[in-house]
Coordinates of C-alpha atoms in Angstrom, one line a residue:
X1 CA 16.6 9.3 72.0
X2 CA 16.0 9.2 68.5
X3 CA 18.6 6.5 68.0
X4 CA 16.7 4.7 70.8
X5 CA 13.5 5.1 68.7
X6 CA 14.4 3.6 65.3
X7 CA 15.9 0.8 67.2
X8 CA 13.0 -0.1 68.7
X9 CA 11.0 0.4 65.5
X10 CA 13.1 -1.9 63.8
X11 CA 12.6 -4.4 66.2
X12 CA 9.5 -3.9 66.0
X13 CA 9.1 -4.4 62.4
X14 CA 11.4 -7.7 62.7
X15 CA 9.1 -9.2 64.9
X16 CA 6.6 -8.4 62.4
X17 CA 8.3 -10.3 59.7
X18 CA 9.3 -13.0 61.6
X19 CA 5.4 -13.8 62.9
X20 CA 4.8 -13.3 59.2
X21 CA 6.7 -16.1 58.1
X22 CA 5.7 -18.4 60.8
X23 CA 2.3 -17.9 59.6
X24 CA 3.1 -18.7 55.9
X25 CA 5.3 -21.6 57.1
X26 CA 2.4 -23.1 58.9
X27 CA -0.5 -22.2 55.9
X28 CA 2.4 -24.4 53.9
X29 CA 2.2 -27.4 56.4
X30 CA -1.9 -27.7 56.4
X31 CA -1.9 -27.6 52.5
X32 CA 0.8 -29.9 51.9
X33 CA -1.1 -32.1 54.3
X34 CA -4.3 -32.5 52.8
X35 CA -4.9 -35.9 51.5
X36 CA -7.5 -34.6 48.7
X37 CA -4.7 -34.2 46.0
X38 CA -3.0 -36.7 43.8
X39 CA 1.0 -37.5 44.9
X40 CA 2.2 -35.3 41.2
X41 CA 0.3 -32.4 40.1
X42 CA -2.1 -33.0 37.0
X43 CA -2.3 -30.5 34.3
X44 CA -5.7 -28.8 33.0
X45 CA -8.1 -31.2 30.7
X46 CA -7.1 -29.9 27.3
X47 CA -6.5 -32.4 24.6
X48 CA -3.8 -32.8 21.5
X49 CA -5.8 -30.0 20.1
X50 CA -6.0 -27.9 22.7
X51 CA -9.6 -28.2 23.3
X52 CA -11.5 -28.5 26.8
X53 CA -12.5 -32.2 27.7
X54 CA -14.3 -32.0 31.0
X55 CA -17.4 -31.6 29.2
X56 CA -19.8 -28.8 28.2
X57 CA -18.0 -25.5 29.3
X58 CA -15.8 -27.7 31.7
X59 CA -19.0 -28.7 33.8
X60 CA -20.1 -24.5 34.2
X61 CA -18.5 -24.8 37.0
X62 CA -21.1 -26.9 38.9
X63 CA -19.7 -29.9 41.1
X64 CA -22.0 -33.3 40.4
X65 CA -24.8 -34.0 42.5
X66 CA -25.7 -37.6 44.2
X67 CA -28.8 -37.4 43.1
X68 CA -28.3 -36.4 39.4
X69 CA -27.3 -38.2 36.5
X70 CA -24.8 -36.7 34.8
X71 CA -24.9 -37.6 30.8
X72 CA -21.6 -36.3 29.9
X73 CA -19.8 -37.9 32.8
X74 CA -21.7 -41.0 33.5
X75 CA -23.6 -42.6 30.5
X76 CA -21.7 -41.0 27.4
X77 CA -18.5 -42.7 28.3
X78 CA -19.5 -45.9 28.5
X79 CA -21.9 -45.2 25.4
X80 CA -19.2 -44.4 23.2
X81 CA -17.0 -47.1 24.7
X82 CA -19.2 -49.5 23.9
X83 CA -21.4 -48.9 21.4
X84 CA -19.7 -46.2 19.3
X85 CA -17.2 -48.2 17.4
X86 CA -16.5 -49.0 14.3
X87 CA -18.4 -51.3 12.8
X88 CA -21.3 -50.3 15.6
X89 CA -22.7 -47.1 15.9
X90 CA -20.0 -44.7 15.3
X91 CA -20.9 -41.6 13.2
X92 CA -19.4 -43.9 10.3
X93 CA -21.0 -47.2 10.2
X94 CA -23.5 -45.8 12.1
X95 CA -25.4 -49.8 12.4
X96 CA -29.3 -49.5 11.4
X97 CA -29.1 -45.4 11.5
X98 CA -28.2 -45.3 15.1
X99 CA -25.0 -43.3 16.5
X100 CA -23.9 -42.7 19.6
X101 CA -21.6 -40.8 20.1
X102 CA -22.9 -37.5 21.6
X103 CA -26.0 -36.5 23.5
X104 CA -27.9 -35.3 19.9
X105 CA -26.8 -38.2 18.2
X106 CA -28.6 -40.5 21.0
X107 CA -31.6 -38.6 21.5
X108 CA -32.2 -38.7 17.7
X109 CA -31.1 -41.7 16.8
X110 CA -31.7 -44.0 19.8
X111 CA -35.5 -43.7 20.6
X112 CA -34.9 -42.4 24.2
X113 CA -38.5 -41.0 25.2
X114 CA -37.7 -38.8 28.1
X115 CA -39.6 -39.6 31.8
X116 CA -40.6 -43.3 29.7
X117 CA -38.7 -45.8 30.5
X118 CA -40.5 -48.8 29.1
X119 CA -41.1 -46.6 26.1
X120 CA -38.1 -46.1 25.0
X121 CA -36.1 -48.2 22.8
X122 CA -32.6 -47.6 24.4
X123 CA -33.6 -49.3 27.3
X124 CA -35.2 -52.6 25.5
X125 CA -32.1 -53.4 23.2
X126 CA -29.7 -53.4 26.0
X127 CA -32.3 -55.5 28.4
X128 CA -33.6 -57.7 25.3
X129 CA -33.8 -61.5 26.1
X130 CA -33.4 -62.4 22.8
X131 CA -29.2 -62.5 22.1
X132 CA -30.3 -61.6 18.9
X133 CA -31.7 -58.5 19.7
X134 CA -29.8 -57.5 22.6
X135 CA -27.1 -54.5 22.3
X136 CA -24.2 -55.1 22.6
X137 CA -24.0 -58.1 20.4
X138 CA -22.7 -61.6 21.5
X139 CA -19.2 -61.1 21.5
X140 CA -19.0 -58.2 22.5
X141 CA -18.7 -56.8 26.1
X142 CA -21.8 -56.7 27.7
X143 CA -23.5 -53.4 29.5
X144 CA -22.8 -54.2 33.5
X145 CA -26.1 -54.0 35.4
X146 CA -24.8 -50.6 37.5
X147 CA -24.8 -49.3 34.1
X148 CA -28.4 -50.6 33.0
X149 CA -29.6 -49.4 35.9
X150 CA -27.8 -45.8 35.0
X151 CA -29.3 -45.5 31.6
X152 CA -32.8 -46.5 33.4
X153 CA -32.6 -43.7 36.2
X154 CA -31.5 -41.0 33.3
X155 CA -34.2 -41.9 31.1
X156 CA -36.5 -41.5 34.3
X157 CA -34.9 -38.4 35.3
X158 CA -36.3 -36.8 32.2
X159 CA -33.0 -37.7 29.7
X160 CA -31.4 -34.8 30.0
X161 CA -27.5 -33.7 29.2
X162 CA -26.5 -32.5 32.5
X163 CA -22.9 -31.9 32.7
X164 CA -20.6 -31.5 36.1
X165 CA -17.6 -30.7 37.5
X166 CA -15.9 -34.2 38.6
X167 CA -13.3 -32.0 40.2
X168 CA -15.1 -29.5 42.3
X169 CA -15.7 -32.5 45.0
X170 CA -13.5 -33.8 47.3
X171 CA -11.2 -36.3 46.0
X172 CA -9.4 -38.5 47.9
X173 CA -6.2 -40.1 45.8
X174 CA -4.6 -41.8 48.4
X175 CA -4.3 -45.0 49.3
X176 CA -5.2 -46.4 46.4
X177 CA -7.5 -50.3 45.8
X178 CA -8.4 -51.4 42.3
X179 CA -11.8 -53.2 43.1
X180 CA -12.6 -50.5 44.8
X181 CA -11.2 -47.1 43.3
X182 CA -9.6 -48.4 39.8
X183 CA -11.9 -51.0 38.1
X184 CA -14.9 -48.8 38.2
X185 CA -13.0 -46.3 35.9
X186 CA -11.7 -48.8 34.0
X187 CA -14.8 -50.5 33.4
X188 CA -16.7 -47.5 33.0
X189 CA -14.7 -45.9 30.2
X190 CA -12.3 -48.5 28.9
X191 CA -13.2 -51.8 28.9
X192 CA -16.0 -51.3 25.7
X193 CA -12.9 -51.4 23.6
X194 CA -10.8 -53.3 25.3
X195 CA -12.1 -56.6 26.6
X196 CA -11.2 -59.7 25.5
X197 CA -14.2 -60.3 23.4
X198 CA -13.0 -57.3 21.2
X199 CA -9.8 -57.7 18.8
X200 CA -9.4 -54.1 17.5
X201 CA -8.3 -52.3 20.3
X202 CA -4.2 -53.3 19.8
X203 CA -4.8 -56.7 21.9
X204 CA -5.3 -54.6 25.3
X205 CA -7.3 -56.2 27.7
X206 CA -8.6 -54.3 30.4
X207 CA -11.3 -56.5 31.6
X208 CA -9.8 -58.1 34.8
X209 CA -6.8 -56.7 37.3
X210 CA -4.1 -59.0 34.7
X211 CA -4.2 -57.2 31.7
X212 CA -4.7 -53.9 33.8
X213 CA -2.0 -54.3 35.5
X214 CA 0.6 -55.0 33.2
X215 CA -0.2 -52.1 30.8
X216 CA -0.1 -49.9 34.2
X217 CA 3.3 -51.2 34.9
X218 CA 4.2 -50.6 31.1
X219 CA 3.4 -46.7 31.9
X220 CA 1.2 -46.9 29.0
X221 CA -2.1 -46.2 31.1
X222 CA -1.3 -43.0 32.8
X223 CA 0.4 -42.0 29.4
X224 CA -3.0 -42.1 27.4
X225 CA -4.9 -41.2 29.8
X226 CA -3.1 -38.0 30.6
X227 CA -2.7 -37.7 26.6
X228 CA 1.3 -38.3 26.3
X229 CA 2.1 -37.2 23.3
X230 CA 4.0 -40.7 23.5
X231 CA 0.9 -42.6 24.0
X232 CA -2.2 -43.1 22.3
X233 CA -4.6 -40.6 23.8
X234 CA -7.2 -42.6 25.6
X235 CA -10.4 -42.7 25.5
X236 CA -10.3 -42.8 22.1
X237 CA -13.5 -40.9 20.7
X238 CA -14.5 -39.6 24.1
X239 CA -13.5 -37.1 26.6
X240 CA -10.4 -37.0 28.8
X241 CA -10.8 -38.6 31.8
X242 CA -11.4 -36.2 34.7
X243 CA -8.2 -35.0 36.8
X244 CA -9.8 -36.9 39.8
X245 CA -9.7 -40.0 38.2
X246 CA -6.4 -39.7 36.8
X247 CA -5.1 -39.1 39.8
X248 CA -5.9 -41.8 41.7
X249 CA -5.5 -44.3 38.5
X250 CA -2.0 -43.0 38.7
X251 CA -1.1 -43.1 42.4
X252 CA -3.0 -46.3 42.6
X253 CA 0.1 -47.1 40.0
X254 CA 2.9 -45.6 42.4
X255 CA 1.4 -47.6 45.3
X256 CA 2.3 -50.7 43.4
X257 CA -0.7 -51.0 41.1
X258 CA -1.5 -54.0 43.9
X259 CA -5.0 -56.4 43.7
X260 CA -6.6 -55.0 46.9

């Protein structure tokens, strides 16, 4: 009887186990399925110096709201890839007092009056008629409207530096187009420096799908914007691109880097 008893314990306990690890071999299958990750795992957004790029206190943790703008993630990007540069207003040359290259520096330097759009002098120099007036300068890249119209709706939103989380939100990597997925990165935090218009950023042009895609074939664009140490960490004087972006930058890459 007793012998009988352990046996049947032992079975017991083996069915046990074996449920067990059907359950953990299915939990395996749903994750590995999901299409919300990029094809090779990214690591955390911490630069060469092993400080935290996604922004203040990594977004504190909040994800990024439709209806908000986000100064950290959407207009101080394309602020400091266009306007902050040397020769421009970087915290160096810093053209006719102005520098803009963080949040203070724009609010005390720029004339941004908060809730005051037509008031504030941000908005005029990059809407000015006059090409003598107008930021950025001929010959340089111009502002695109979507980001006008960014700095407009911030400025009427009350100018404030929210910060998010790009990461907290869905993010689908997969599949890949670069009108759709890859350009607005691109033009959003790259192309400031390097358009063809500009002739100090190493003779990269990232204005249009040609010059994108042969530095993305190169591997030099994942490489600085994952901060290789091989590569030129990129962007230069502003934060890391979040892990969203990169990953969909670099499986658009894997996919072919293809003009769809």
């Amino acid at each position: 009887m007793t012998e009988m008893k352990y046996i049947k314990i032992n079975a017991l306990k083996s069915s046990r186990a074996f449920k067990t690890l059907i359950y953990l071999f299915s939990a395996i299958l749903i994750v590995s399925s999901c299409k919300h990750e990029p094809l090779i795992p990214l690591s955390t957004n911490v630069n060469n110096n092993g400080n935290d790029t996604t922004g203040v206190n990594g977004g504190n943790g909040l994800p990024c709201s439709p209806d908000s703008i986000y100064f950290q993630q959407q207009i101080l990007p394309f602020l400091i890839s266009s306007c902050a540069k040397i020769g421009c207003h970087d915290a160096i040359t810093h053209a006719e007092g102005v520098v803009m290259d963080s949040y203070t520096n724009v609010m005390n330097t720029s004339n941004v009056t908060p809730f005051n759009v037509n008031n504030s002098q941000l908005y005029h120099v990059i809407t000015d008629n006059d090409p003598g007036d107008r930021m950025p300068p001929p010959g340089e890249n111009p502002l695109t409207q979507a980001q006008i119209n960014l700095i407009s709706e911030w400025i009427s939103q009350g100018a404030l530096n929210l910060v998010c989380d790009e990461d907290l939100g869905p993010c689908d990597s997969t599949s890949m187009s670069y009108l759709a997925d890859v350009k607005p990165i691109i033009q959003n935090k790259c192309v400031g420096c390097h358009a063809a218009a500009n002739s100090s950023n190493g003779f990269v042009n990232l204005s249009g799908y040609n010059g994108t895609h042969a530095i993305a074939v190169s591997g030099s664009l994942v490489g600085s914007i994952t901060h290789n140490p091989s590569y030129s960490a990129m962007p230069k004087s502003g934060p890391m691109i979040s892990n969203c972006e990169i990953g969909k930058i670099r499986n658009w890459v894997l996919e072919g880097a293809l003009n769809n």
